[in-house]
Coordinates of C-alpha atoms and ligand atoms in Angstrom, one line a residue:
X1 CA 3.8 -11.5 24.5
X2 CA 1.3 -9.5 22.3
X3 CA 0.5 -12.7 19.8
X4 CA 0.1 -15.4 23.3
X5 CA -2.4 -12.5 24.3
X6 CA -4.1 -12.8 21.2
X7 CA -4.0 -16.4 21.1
X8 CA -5.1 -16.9 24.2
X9 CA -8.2 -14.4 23.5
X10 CA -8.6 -16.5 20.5
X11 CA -8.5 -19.5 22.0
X12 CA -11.6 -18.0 24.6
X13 CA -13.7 -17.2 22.3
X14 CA -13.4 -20.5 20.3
X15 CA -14.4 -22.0 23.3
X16 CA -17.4 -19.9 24.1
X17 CA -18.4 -20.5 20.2
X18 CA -18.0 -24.4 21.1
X19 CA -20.3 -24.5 23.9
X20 CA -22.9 -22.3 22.0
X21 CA -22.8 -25.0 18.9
X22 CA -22.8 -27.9 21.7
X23 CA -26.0 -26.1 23.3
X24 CA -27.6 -26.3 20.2
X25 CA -26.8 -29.8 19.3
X26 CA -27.9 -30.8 22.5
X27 CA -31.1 -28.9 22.1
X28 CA -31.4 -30.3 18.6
X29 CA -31.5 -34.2 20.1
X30 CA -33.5 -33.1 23.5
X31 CA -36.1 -31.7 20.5
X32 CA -35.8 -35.2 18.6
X33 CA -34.8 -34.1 15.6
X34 CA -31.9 -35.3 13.7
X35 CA -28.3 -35.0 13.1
X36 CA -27.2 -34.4 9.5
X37 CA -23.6 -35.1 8.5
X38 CA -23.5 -31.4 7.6
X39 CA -24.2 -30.4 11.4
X40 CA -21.6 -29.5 13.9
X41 CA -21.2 -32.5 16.3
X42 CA -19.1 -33.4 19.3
X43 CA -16.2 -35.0 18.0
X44 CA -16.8 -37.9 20.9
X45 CA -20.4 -38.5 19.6
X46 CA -18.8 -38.4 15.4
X47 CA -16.2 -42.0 17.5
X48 CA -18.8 -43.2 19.0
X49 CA -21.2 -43.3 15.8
X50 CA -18.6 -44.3 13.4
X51 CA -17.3 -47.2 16.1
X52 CA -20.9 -48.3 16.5
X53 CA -21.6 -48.4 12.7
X54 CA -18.7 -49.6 11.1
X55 CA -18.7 -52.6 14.0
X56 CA -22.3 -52.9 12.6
X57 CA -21.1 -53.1 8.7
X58 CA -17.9 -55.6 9.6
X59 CA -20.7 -57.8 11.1
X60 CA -23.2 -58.1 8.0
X61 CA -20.1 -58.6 5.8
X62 CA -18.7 -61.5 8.2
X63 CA -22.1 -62.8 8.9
X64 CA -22.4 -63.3 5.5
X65 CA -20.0 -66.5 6.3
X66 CA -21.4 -68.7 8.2
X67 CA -24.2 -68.8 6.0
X68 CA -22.8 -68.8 2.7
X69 CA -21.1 -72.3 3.6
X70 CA -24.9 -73.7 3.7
X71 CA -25.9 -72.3 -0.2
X72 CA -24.6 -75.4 -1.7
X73 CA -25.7 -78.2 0.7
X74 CA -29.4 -76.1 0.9
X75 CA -31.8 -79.5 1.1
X76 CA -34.1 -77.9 -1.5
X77 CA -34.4 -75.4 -4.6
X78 CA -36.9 -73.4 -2.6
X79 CA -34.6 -73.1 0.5
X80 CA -31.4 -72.3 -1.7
X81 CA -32.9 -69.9 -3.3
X82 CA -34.2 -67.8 0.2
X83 CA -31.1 -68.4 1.5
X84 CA -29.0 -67.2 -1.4
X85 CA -31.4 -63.7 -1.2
X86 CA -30.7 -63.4 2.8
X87 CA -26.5 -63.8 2.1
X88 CA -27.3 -60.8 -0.3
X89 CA -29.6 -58.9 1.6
X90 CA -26.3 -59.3 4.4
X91 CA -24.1 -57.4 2.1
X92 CA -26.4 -54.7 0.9
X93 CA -26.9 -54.1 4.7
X94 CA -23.1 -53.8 4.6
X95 CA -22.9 -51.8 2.0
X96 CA -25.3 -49.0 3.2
X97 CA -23.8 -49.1 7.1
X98 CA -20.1 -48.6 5.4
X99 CA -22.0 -45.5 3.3
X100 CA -23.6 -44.2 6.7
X101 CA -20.1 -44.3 8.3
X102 CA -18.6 -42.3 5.4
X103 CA -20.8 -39.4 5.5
X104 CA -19.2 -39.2 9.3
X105 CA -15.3 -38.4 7.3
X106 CA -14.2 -42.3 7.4
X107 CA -13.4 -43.8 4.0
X108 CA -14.3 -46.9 3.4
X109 CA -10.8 -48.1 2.9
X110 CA -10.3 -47.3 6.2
X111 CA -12.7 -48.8 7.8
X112 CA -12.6 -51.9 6.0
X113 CA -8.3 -52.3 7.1
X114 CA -9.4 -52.0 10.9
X115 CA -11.5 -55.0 10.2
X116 CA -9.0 -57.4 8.1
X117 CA -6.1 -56.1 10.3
X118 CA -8.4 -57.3 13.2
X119 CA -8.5 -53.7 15.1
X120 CA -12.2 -53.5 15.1
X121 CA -14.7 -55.5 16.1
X122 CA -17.5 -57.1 14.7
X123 CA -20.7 -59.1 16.4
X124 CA -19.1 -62.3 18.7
X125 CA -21.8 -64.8 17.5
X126 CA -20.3 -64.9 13.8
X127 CA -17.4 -66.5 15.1
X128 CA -19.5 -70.3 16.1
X129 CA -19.5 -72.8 13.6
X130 CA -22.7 -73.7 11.2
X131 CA -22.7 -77.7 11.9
X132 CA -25.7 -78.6 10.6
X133 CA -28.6 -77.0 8.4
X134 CA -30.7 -76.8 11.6
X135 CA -27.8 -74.0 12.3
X136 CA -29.4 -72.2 9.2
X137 CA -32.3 -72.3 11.1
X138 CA -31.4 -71.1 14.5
X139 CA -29.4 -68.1 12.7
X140 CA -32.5 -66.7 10.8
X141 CA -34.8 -67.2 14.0
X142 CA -32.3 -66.3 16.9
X143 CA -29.5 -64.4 15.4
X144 CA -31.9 -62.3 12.8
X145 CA -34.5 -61.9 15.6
X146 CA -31.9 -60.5 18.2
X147 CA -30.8 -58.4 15.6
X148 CA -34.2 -56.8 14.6
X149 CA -34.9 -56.0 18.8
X150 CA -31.6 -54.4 18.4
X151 CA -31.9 -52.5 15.3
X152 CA -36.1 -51.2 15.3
X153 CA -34.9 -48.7 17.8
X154 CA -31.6 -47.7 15.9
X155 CA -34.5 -46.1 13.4
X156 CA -34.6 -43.5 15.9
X157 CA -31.3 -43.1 16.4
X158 CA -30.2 -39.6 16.3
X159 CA -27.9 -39.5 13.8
X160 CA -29.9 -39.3 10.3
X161 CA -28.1 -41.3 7.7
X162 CA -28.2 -44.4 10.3
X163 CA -31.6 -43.9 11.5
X164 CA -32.6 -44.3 7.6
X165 CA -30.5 -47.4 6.5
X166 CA -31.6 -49.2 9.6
X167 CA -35.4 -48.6 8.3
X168 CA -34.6 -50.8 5.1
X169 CA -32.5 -53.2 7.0
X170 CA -35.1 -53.8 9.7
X171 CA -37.7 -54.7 6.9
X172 CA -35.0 -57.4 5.6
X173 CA -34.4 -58.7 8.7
X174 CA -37.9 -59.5 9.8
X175 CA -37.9 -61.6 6.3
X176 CA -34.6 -63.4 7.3
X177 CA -36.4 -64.2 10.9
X178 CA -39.0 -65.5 8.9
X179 CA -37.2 -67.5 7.0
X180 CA -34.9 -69.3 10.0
X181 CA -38.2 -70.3 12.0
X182 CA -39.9 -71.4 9.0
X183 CA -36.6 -73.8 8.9
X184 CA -37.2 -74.7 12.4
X185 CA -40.8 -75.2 12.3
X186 CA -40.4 -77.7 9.1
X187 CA -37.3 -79.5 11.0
X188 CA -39.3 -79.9 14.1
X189 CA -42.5 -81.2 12.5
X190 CA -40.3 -83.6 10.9
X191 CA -38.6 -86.9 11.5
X192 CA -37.1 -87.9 15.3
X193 CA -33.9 -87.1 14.0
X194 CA -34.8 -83.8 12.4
X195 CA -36.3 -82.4 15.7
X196 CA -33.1 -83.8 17.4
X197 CA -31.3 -81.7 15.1
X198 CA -33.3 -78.6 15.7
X199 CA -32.7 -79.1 19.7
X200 CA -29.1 -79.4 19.3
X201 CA -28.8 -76.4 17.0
X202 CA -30.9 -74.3 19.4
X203 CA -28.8 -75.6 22.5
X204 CA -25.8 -74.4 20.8
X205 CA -27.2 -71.2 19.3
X206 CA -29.2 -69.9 22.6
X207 CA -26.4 -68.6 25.1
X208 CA -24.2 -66.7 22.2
X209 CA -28.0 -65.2 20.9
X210 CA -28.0 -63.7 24.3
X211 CA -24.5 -62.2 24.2
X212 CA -25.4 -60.5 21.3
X213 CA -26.7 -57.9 23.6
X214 CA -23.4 -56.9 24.5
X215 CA -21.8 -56.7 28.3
X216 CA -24.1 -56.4 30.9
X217 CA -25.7 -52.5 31.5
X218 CA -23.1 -52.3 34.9
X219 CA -20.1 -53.7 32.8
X220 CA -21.3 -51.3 29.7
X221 CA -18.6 -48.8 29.1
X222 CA -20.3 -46.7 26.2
X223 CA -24.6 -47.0 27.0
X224 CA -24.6 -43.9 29.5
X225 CA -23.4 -41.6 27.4
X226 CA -24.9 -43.0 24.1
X227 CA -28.6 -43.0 25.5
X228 CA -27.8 -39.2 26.6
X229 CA -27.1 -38.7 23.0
X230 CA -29.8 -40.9 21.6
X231 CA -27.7 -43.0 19.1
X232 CA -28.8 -45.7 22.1
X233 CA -32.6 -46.4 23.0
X234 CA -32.9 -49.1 25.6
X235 CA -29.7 -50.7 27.3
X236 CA -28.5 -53.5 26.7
X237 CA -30.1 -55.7 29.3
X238 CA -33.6 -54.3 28.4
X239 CA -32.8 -55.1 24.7
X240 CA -31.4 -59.1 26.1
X241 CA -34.6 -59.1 27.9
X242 CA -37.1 -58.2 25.6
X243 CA -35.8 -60.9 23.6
X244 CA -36.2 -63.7 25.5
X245 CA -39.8 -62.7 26.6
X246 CA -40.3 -63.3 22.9
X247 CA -38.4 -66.4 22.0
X248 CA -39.1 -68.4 24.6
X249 CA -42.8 -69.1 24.0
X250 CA -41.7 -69.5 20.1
X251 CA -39.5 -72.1 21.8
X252 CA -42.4 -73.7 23.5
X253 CA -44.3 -74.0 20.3
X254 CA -41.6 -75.4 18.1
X255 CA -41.9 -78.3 21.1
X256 CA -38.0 -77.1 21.9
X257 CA -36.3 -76.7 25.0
X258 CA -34.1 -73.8 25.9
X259 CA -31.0 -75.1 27.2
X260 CA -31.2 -73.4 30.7
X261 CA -32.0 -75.0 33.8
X262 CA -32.8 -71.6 35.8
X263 CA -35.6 -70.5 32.7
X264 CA -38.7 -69.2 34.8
X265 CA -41.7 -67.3 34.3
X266 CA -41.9 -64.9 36.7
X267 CA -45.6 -64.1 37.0
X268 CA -45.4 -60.3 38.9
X269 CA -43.3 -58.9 36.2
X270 CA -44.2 -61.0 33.3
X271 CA -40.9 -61.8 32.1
X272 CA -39.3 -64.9 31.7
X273 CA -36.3 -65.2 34.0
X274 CA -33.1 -66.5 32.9
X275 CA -29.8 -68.2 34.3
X276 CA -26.3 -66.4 34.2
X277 CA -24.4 -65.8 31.2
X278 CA -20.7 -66.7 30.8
X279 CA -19.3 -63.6 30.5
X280 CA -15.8 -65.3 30.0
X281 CA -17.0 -66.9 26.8
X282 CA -18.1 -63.8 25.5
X283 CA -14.9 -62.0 26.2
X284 CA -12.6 -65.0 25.3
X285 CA -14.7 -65.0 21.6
X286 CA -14.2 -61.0 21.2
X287 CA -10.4 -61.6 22.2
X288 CA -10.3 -63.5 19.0
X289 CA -10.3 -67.0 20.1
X290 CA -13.9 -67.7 19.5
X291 CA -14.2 -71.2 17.4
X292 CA -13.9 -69.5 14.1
X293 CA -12.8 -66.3 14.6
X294 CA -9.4 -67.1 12.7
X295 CA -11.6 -68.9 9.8
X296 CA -13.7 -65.8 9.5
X297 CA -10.6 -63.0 9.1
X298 CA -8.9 -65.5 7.5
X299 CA -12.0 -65.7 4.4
X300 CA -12.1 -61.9 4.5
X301 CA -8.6 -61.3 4.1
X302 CA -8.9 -63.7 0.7
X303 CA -12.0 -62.3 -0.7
X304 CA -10.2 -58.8 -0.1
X305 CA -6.8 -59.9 -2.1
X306 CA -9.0 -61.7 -4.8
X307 CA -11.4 -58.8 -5.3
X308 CA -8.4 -56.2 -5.8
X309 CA -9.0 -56.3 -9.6
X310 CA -12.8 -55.5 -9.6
X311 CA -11.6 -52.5 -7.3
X312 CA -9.1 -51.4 -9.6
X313 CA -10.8 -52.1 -12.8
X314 CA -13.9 -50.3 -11.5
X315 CA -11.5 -47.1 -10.6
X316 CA -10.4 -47.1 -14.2
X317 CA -13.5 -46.8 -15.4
X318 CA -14.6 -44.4 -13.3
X319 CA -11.6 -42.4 -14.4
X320 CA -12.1 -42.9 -18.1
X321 CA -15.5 -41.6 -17.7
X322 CA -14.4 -38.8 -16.0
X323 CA -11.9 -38.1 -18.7
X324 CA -14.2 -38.3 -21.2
X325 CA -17.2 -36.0 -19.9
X326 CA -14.3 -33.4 -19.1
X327 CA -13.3 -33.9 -22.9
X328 CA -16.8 -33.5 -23.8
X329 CA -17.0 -29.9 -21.7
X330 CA -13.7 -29.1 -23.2
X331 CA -15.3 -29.1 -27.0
X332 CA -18.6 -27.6 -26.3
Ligands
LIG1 FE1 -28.4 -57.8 8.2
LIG2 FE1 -30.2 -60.6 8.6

């Protein structure tokens, strides 16, 4: 009787100390400043950020794929060469959004069996097949750009260590936009056949670019509470919109059409209007039965089982050093 007393005083107080810390937190984000992996958090915004980064690693890693099957079919020296930089650039983005994630308590390890035992997600478009090199193209100029309107505001995100790797990545990605419409703009310029190419690459590319936005702001399960928190800036739909008040007139100069019949400028809000998306598309590819999305777990699975020996050799170095700066103490 007397202990349940006790516990159940303790049990009070603990939660009057939890809504003081929460207070403060709150007060900390309202104030703009940042979260430190140091800092109490609520344990729902510690999911939601390592969810939302470690999603964001998986799909730099994966993304790597569909390019990497261009490096050796690149038409010049020159183009292999940028191209071979951006598939790096991919996995250095990985590699700091897996670091972010682990300063949140989530090893690495961890994160990276969700992905090859197909628990978490990563971004839907990696899952469409790269056809042609006008595909190389459309990625750099569609997928990059959609990715840089989504990621400038995630450098003021609230949580520090993802706030500061998406300042580098940004800076990489505007290069790997570069790059793509360079690719376009050489393609469309060219031959009959070459702009033909860069049409059907940008027909294919367009409706996935959109999706990349994620579910519409109604269907959006997370954005509400994620904006509160600031680890969100704009919604979703803004985001989608934003982007194609961009593109579209980089469209128009490449001489391209964008594959939608319903494509309007609306002159009293200044934004291009667009047709409906196919939701069921989206959500069919994210259920795992996008065109490649069997190819793509399938090439990280391998690249994990074939890279077990760097791991492990790389572990017993690390332990030999160890061992012998510890010697090294021991005889001083
Ligand atoms: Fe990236
Ligand atoms: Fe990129």
């Amino acid at each position: 009787m007397y202990t349940q007393a006790l516990n159940q005083a303790d049990t009070g107080s603990k939660l009057v100390e939890d809504a003081d810390k929460l207070a403060r937190f709150e007060a900390k984000i309202d104030a703009e400043e940042r979260i430190e992996p140091n800092d109490w958090m609520p344990e729902a915004y510690r999911r939601t950020l390592v969810r939302q980064i470690s999603q964001h690693a998986h799909s730099e890693i994966v993304g790597m794929l569909p390019e990497g099957n261009w490096i050796t079919r690149a038409p010049t020296l020159r183009r292999k060469a940028a191209l071979i930089a951006k598939v790096q650039d991919e996995g250095g983005h990985g590699l700091y959004l897996y670091a972010a994630a682990e300063t949140l308590g989530v090893s690495r390890e961890e994160l990276i069996d969700q992905l090859l035992s197909g628990r978490a997600k990563y971004s839907s478009i990696f899952n469409y097949p790269t056809l042609t090199w006008a595909d190389i193209g459309c990625i750099g100029w569609l997928v990059d750009g959609a990715a840089i309107m989504n990621q400038i505001p995630l450098c003021r995100t609230s949580y520090g260590p993802y706030a500061r790797a998406m300042i580098r990545i940004c800076k990489e990605e505007s290069f790997h936009q570069r790059q793509g419409y360079e690719i376009m703009l050489t393609l469309c310029r060219g031959s009959a056949e070459q702009k033909a190419m860069a049409q059907d690459a940008l027909n294919r590319w367009w409706w996935p670019a959109l999706m990349m936005f994620g579910p519409p702001d109604a269907a959006s399960v997370h954005t509400e509470q994620s904006m509160r928190w600031k680890i969100k800036r704009f919604t979703n739909d803004a985001l989608r919109q934003q982007f194609v008040d961009a593109t579209v007139p980089q469209a128009h100069f490449l001489g391209l059409t964008i594959p939608d019949p319903d494509l309007r400028y609306d002159e009293a809000s200044g934004h291009w209007r667009f047709g409906a998306i196919d939701w069921e598309e989206f959500r069919q590819v994210l259920a795992g039965n996008g065109p490649c999305n069997r190819e793509r777990m399938e090439a990280r699975r391998r690249a994990h089982e074939e890279g077990a020996w760097v791991r492990e050799a790389a572990l017993a170095h690390a332990a030999k050093r160890r061992a012998r700066a510890a010697a090294k103490i021991a005889a001083e």
